[in-house]
Coordinates of C-alpha atoms in Angstrom, one line a residue:
Chain A
X179 CA 97.6 67.0 174.1
X180 CA 95.1 64.5 172.7
X181 CA 93.7 65.1 169.2
X182 CA 90.2 65.4 170.6
X183 CA 91.4 68.1 173.0
X184 CA 93.0 69.9 170.1
X185 CA 89.8 69.7 168.1
X186 CA 87.8 71.1 171.0
X187 CA 90.2 74.0 171.4
X188 CA 90.3 74.8 167.7
X189 CA 86.5 74.8 167.4
X190 CA 85.8 76.7 170.6
X191 CA 87.5 79.9 169.4
X192 CA 86.7 79.7 165.8
X193 CA 86.6 82.8 163.7
X194 CA 85.0 83.2 160.3
X195 CA 87.4 83.3 157.4
X196 CA 87.0 84.5 153.8
X197 CA 87.8 82.0 151.1
X198 CA 90.5 82.8 148.6
X199 CA 89.2 84.7 145.6
X200 CA 88.5 83.0 142.3
X201 CA 91.5 81.8 140.2
X202 CA 91.2 84.6 137.6
X203 CA 91.2 87.3 140.4
X204 CA 94.2 85.7 142.0
X205 CA 96.0 85.6 138.6
X206 CA 95.2 89.4 138.3
X207 CA 96.7 90.0 141.8
X208 CA 99.8 88.0 141.0
X209 CA 100.3 89.9 137.8
X210 CA 99.7 93.2 139.4
X211 CA 102.1 92.6 142.3
X212 CA 104.8 91.4 139.8
X213 CA 104.2 94.5 137.7
X214 CA 104.7 96.8 140.7
X215 CA 107.9 95.0 141.6
X216 CA 109.2 95.2 138.0
X217 CA 108.3 98.9 137.8
X218 CA 110.3 99.6 141.0
X219 CA 113.3 97.6 139.7
X220 CA 113.1 99.3 136.3
X221 CA 113.9 102.6 138.0
X222 CA 117.5 101.6 138.1
X223 CA 117.7 101.2 134.3
X224 CA 117.6 103.6 131.4
X225 CA 115.7 102.9 128.2
X226 CA 117.7 101.9 125.2
X227 CA 118.5 104.8 122.9
X228 CA 116.7 103.2 119.8
X229 CA 113.6 102.2 121.7
X230 CA 111.2 104.0 119.4
X231 CA 112.5 102.3 116.3
X232 CA 113.0 99.0 118.0
X233 CA 109.4 98.8 119.1
X234 CA 108.2 98.8 115.5
X235 CA 110.4 95.9 114.5
X236 CA 108.8 92.5 114.1
X237 CA 111.4 90.7 116.2
X238 CA 110.8 93.0 119.1
X239 CA 107.0 92.7 118.8
X240 CA 107.1 89.0 118.5
X241 CA 109.5 88.6 121.4
X242 CA 107.5 90.9 123.7
X243 CA 104.2 89.3 122.7
X244 CA 105.5 85.8 123.3
X245 CA 107.0 86.7 126.7
X246 CA 103.8 88.5 127.8
X247 CA 101.7 85.6 126.8
X248 CA 104.0 83.2 128.5
X249 CA 103.9 85.3 131.6
X250 CA 100.1 85.4 131.7
X251 CA 99.9 81.6 131.4
X252 CA 102.6 81.1 134.1
X253 CA 100.8 83.5 136.4
X254 CA 97.6 81.6 136.0
X255 CA 99.4 78.4 136.7
X256 CA 100.8 79.9 139.9
X257 CA 97.4 81.1 141.0
X258 CA 96.1 77.5 140.6
X259 CA 99.1 76.1 142.5
X260 CA 98.0 78.2 145.5
X261 CA 95.3 75.6 146.2
X262 CA 96.3 72.2 147.4
X263 CA 94.5 70.0 144.9
X264 CA 94.8 71.7 141.6
X265 CA 96.7 70.1 138.8
X266 CA 98.6 72.8 136.8
X267 CA 101.2 71.0 134.8
X268 CA 99.5 71.7 131.5
X269 CA 99.4 75.5 132.1
X270 CA 103.0 75.4 133.3
X271 CA 104.0 73.4 130.2
X272 CA 102.0 75.8 128.0
X273 CA 103.9 78.8 129.3
X274 CA 107.2 77.1 128.8
X275 CA 106.2 76.0 125.3
X276 CA 105.5 79.7 124.4
X277 CA 109.0 80.7 125.6
X278 CA 110.4 77.6 123.8
X279 CA 108.9 78.7 120.5
X280 CA 110.4 82.1 121.0
X281 CA 113.8 80.5 121.7
X282 CA 113.5 78.4 118.5
X283 CA 112.6 81.5 116.5
X284 CA 115.7 83.3 117.8
X285 CA 117.8 80.3 117.0
X286 CA 116.4 80.1 113.5
X287 CA 117.0 83.8 112.9
X288 CA 120.5 83.5 114.3
X289 CA 121.5 80.6 112.1
X290 CA 120.0 81.7 108.9
X291 CA 121.9 83.0 107.0
X292 CA 124.8 81.1 108.7
X293 CA 127.4 83.6 109.7
X294 CA 129.9 82.4 112.2
X295 CA 131.1 85.8 113.2
X296 CA 127.7 87.2 113.9
X297 CA 126.9 83.9 115.8
X298 CA 130.1 84.3 117.9
X299 CA 129.4 88.0 118.6
X300 CA 125.9 87.2 119.8
X301 CA 127.2 84.5 122.2
X302 CA 129.9 86.8 123.4
X303 CA 130.5 86.3 127.1
X304 CA 130.0 90.0 127.9
X305 CA 126.4 89.3 127.3
X306 CA 126.3 87.8 130.8
X307 CA 125.5 91.3 132.1
X308 CA 122.1 90.9 130.5
X309 CA 121.5 87.7 132.3
X310 CA 122.5 89.4 135.6
X311 CA 120.1 92.3 134.7
X312 CA 117.3 89.9 134.3
X313 CA 118.1 88.3 137.6
X314 CA 118.1 91.8 139.2
X315 CA 114.8 92.7 137.5
X316 CA 113.3 89.4 138.9
X317 CA 114.2 90.0 142.5
X318 CA 111.4 92.4 143.6
X319 CA 108.6 90.7 141.6
X320 CA 109.8 87.4 143.1
X321 CA 109.6 88.8 146.6
X322 CA 106.1 90.3 146.0
X323 CA 105.0 87.0 144.4
X324 CA 106.3 85.0 147.4
X325 CA 104.4 87.2 149.8
X326 CA 101.2 86.7 147.9
X327 CA 101.6 83.0 147.3
X328 CA 102.2 82.3 151.0
X329 CA 98.6 83.0 151.6
X330 CA 97.7 79.8 149.8
X331 CA 98.4 76.2 150.7
X332 CA 100.7 74.9 148.0
X333 CA 101.3 71.2 148.3
X334 CA 103.7 70.9 145.3
X335 CA 106.5 73.0 146.6
X336 CA 109.2 72.2 144.0
X337 CA 106.7 72.7 141.2
X338 CA 105.7 76.0 142.6
X339 CA 109.3 77.2 143.2
X340 CA 110.1 76.4 139.6
X341 CA 107.0 78.0 138.3
X342 CA 107.7 81.1 140.4
X343 CA 111.2 81.4 139.1
X344 CA 110.2 80.9 135.5
X345 CA 107.4 83.5 135.9
X346 CA 109.9 86.0 137.2
X347 CA 112.5 85.2 134.5
X348 CA 109.9 85.7 131.8
X349 CA 108.9 89.1 133.2
X350 CA 112.6 90.1 133.6
X351 CA 113.4 89.0 130.0
X352 CA 110.4 91.0 128.7
X353 CA 111.5 94.2 130.6
X354 CA 115.1 93.9 129.5
X355 CA 114.0 94.2 125.9
X356 CA 113.4 97.9 126.6
X357 CA 116.8 98.4 128.1
X358 CA 119.2 96.3 126.1
X359 CA 120.1 97.7 122.7
X360 CA 121.4 94.4 121.2
X361 CA 119.1 92.9 118.6
X362 CA 121.2 89.9 117.6
X363 CA 118.9 86.8 117.9
X364 CA 121.7 84.6 119.3
X365 CA 122.4 87.2 122.1
X366 CA 118.7 87.2 122.9
X367 CA 118.6 83.5 122.9
X368 CA 121.6 82.9 125.0
X369 CA 121.7 85.8 127.4
X370 CA 118.1 86.8 127.6
X371 CA 116.5 83.3 127.6
X372 CA 118.7 80.2 128.2
X373 CA 121.2 81.4 130.8
X374 CA 118.9 83.5 133.0
X375 CA 116.1 80.9 132.8
X376 CA 118.4 78.1 133.8
X377 CA 120.0 80.1 136.5
X378 CA 116.8 81.4 138.0
X379 CA 115.2 78.0 137.8
X380 CA 118.0 76.5 139.8
X381 CA 118.0 79.3 142.3
X382 CA 114.2 79.3 142.6
X383 CA 114.2 75.6 143.4
X384 CA 117.0 75.9 145.9
X385 CA 115.4 78.8 147.8
X386 CA 111.8 78.0 147.1
X387 CA 111.8 74.5 148.5
X388 CA 112.8 76.0 151.8
X389 CA 110.8 79.2 152.1
X390 CA 107.6 78.0 150.5
X391 CA 107.2 75.1 153.0
X392 CA 104.4 75.6 155.5
Chain B
X199 CA 79.1 57.0 141.4
X200 CA 81.3 60.1 141.2
X201 CA 82.8 62.2 143.9
X202 CA 80.1 64.8 143.7
X203 CA 77.5 62.3 144.6
X204 CA 79.5 60.9 147.5
X205 CA 77.6 61.3 150.8
X206 CA 80.8 62.2 152.6
X207 CA 81.7 64.8 150.0
X208 CA 78.4 66.5 150.2
X209 CA 78.2 66.5 154.0
X210 CA 81.8 67.5 154.6
X211 CA 81.7 70.3 152.0
X212 CA 78.6 71.7 153.7
X213 CA 80.2 71.4 157.2
X214 CA 83.3 73.2 155.9
X215 CA 81.2 76.0 154.3
X216 CA 79.4 76.5 157.6
X217 CA 82.6 76.4 159.5
X218 CA 84.1 79.1 157.3
X219 CA 81.3 81.3 158.4
X220 CA 82.3 80.8 162.0
X221 CA 80.0 77.9 163.2
X222 CA 82.1 76.2 166.0
X223 CA 79.8 73.2 166.4
X224 CA 79.9 72.4 162.7
X225 CA 83.6 72.8 162.7
X226 CA 84.0 70.4 165.6
X227 CA 81.9 67.8 163.8
X228 CA 84.0 68.4 160.7
X229 CA 87.3 67.9 162.4
X230 CA 86.1 64.8 164.3
X231 CA 85.0 63.3 161.1
X232 CA 88.3 64.2 159.4
X233 CA 90.2 62.6 162.3
X234 CA 88.2 59.4 161.9
X235 CA 88.6 59.4 158.2
X236 CA 92.4 60.1 158.1
X237 CA 93.5 58.1 161.1
X238 CA 93.8 54.8 159.2
X239 CA 95.8 56.4 156.4
X240 CA 98.2 58.2 158.8
X241 CA 98.8 55.0 160.7
X242 CA 99.5 53.2 157.5
X243 CA 102.0 55.8 156.4
X244 CA 104.0 56.6 159.6
X245 CA 105.2 54.6 162.6
X246 CA 102.5 54.2 165.2
X247 CA 104.3 56.3 167.8
X248 CA 104.3 59.3 165.4
X249 CA 100.7 58.8 164.1
X250 CA 99.0 61.0 166.7
X251 CA 101.5 63.8 166.1
X252 CA 101.1 63.7 162.4
X253 CA 97.3 63.6 162.6
X254 CA 97.4 66.7 164.8
X255 CA 99.7 68.4 162.4
X256 CA 97.2 67.7 159.6
X257 CA 94.3 69.0 161.6
X258 CA 96.3 72.1 162.4
X259 CA 97.2 72.6 158.8
X260 CA 93.5 72.2 157.8
X261 CA 92.6 74.7 160.4
X262 CA 95.2 77.3 159.3
X263 CA 94.6 76.8 155.6
X264 CA 90.8 76.5 155.8
X265 CA 90.4 79.7 153.8
X266 CA 91.9 78.0 150.8
X267 CA 88.8 75.8 150.4
X268 CA 86.2 77.3 148.2
X269 CA 82.8 76.1 147.3
X270 CA 83.8 75.5 143.6
X271 CA 86.1 72.8 144.8
X272 CA 85.6 69.3 146.1
X273 CA 86.3 68.9 149.8
X274 CA 87.8 65.4 149.9
X275 CA 90.6 66.0 147.3
X276 CA 91.4 69.3 149.1
X277 CA 91.6 67.6 152.5
X278 CA 93.6 64.6 151.3
X279 CA 96.1 66.8 149.4
X280 CA 96.8 68.6 152.7
X281 CA 97.1 65.3 154.5
X282 CA 99.4 63.8 152.0
X283 CA 101.6 66.9 152.0
X284 CA 101.9 66.8 155.8
X285 CA 102.6 63.1 155.9
X286 CA 105.4 63.4 153.4
X287 CA 106.7 66.4 155.2
X288 CA 106.8 64.6 158.5
X289 CA 108.4 61.5 157.0
X290 CA 111.1 63.7 155.5
X291 CA 111.6 65.5 158.8
X292 CA 111.8 62.4 160.9
X293 CA 114.0 60.1 158.9
X294 CA 116.5 61.9 156.9
X295 CA 118.4 58.8 156.1
X296 CA 115.3 57.0 154.7
X297 CA 114.5 60.0 152.5
X298 CA 117.0 58.7 149.9
X299 CA 114.9 55.7 149.3
X300 CA 111.6 57.4 149.9
X301 CA 109.2 57.8 147.0
X302 CA 106.3 60.3 147.8
X303 CA 104.2 58.7 145.1
X304 CA 104.0 55.5 147.2
X305 CA 101.7 57.3 149.5
X306 CA 98.5 56.9 147.6
X307 CA 96.1 59.0 149.7
X308 CA 93.8 60.7 147.4
X309 CA 90.1 61.3 147.5
X310 CA 89.8 58.8 144.6
X311 CA 91.3 56.1 146.8
X312 CA 89.0 57.1 149.6
X313 CA 85.9 57.1 147.4
X314 CA 86.9 53.8 145.8
X315 CA 87.4 52.3 149.2
X316 CA 83.9 53.3 150.2
X317 CA 82.2 51.8 147.1
X318 CA 79.4 49.5 147.6
X319 CA 79.5 46.1 145.8
X320 CA 77.0 47.3 143.3
X321 CA 79.0 50.4 142.5
X322 CA 82.1 48.4 142.2
X323 CA 80.5 45.9 139.9
X324 CA 79.1 48.7 137.7
X325 CA 82.6 50.1 137.3
X326 CA 84.1 46.7 136.5
X327 CA 81.5 46.1 133.9
X328 CA 83.2 48.6 131.7
X329 CA 86.2 46.3 131.4
X330 CA 86.6 43.5 129.0
X331 CA 86.5 39.9 130.4
X332 CA 90.3 39.6 130.1
X333 CA 91.0 42.9 131.8
X334 CA 88.5 42.1 134.6
X335 CA 90.2 38.7 135.2
X336 CA 93.6 40.3 135.4
X337 CA 92.6 43.2 137.6
X338 CA 91.0 40.7 140.0
X339 CA 94.0 38.5 140.1
X340 CA 96.6 41.2 140.5
X341 CA 94.8 44.1 142.3
X342 CA 92.3 42.2 144.4
X343 CA 93.8 38.7 145.0
X344 CA 97.3 40.1 145.3
X345 CA 99.0 37.9 142.8
X346 CA 102.3 39.0 141.2
X347 CA 102.5 39.8 137.5
X348 CA 104.3 36.5 136.9
X349 CA 101.7 34.5 138.8
X350 CA 98.9 36.2 137.0
X351 CA 100.6 35.6 133.7
X352 CA 101.0 31.9 134.4
X353 CA 97.4 31.6 135.5
X354 CA 96.0 33.4 132.5
X355 CA 98.4 32.0 129.9
X356 CA 99.4 35.5 128.8
X357 CA 102.9 36.9 128.7
X358 CA 104.0 39.2 131.6
X359 CA 104.0 42.2 129.4
X360 CA 100.5 41.5 128.2
X361 CA 99.4 41.3 131.8
X362 CA 101.0 44.7 132.5
X363 CA 99.5 46.3 129.5
X364 CA 96.1 45.0 130.4
X365 CA 96.3 46.3 133.9
X366 CA 97.5 49.7 132.7
X367 CA 94.6 49.9 130.2
X368 CA 92.1 48.7 132.7
X369 CA 93.1 51.1 135.4
X370 CA 93.1 53.9 132.9
X371 CA 89.6 53.0 131.8
X372 CA 88.4 52.7 135.4
X373 CA 89.9 56.1 136.2
X374 CA 88.3 57.8 133.3
X375 CA 84.9 56.2 134.0
X376 CA 85.2 57.1 137.7
X377 CA 86.0 60.7 136.8
X378 CA 83.5 60.8 134.0
X379 CA 80.8 62.1 136.2
X380 CA 82.8 65.1 137.3
X381 CA 83.2 66.7 133.8

């Protein structure tokens, strides 16, 4: 078929379309879909026994606040990435910076006062269950997110896949605070941030680069 | 001149808006103009025998993703981003072996390139006027006359690193001046 024939065919049976909504609306939709996915996944968990006391601790409030803020920024970045031309690296970087600051705060609290036993306990390999929980909590939000983002026309696939994975990991880490009773900063740093973020990022890029292509 | 004032940008955006409302005639005109506009870039980026296919893939992509254009955006960057994406995609799909040495950033198809390419002499001179004499001379030698860094260095009596720095600063200045009107 010649290009001119294709153009004739496409224009002859043209139907009206509605433009994608504004970026802030799309961000809201992204966050809502992820929240629904998270709520469904959370049904498989039970709240930590000391939740009431934990929620009034500064570490918990700071952690939850930073993760929520990071999640909002990353969701906005994802909504921008739906369009072909938008440059979103600064928002993506801002979200990561917020999580980075949280990680540094955990590291600081874990190292001062320096106590090797508590450090080793925090990094205990059994904590890997928390990373797996975060991965589990991220699955449904990730699927919902993927279905929404497919409606757009992302042209930076790797970036979007990474952004998607980070966004899910942040939300998973936020949710796990309500289920995991361990407060040790090093545990939170290693098993709630570093390992799941690295793992989900790798997995996100691996899967995302294939399924996000259009 | 900035993109907002570009004749093509204004006309194509309007055509796209009308097309989104279901106007087939406007859509046909839009696609024909897009074909004409993109054909040289596609031919430059992929082998001749594949050019027609890639062009059709781009037109199809624009068709299926036309809802992602909104009136707050510029049309040309939107259109070229899709074209660039599809060209890269087709190159990756066709020549797996060449992918290893393939750098997507080499394909410089952006609305900026397009707009720059359609500058009149007066507009070009106005942009160049923002550069210092030294930068102007170096940009002319390297970017317009096609001299290598080494040749430009010999001709101007500067060191090679000075030439590189001057080009970098000049392009940065040109870019910010070009984009200045958008903000």
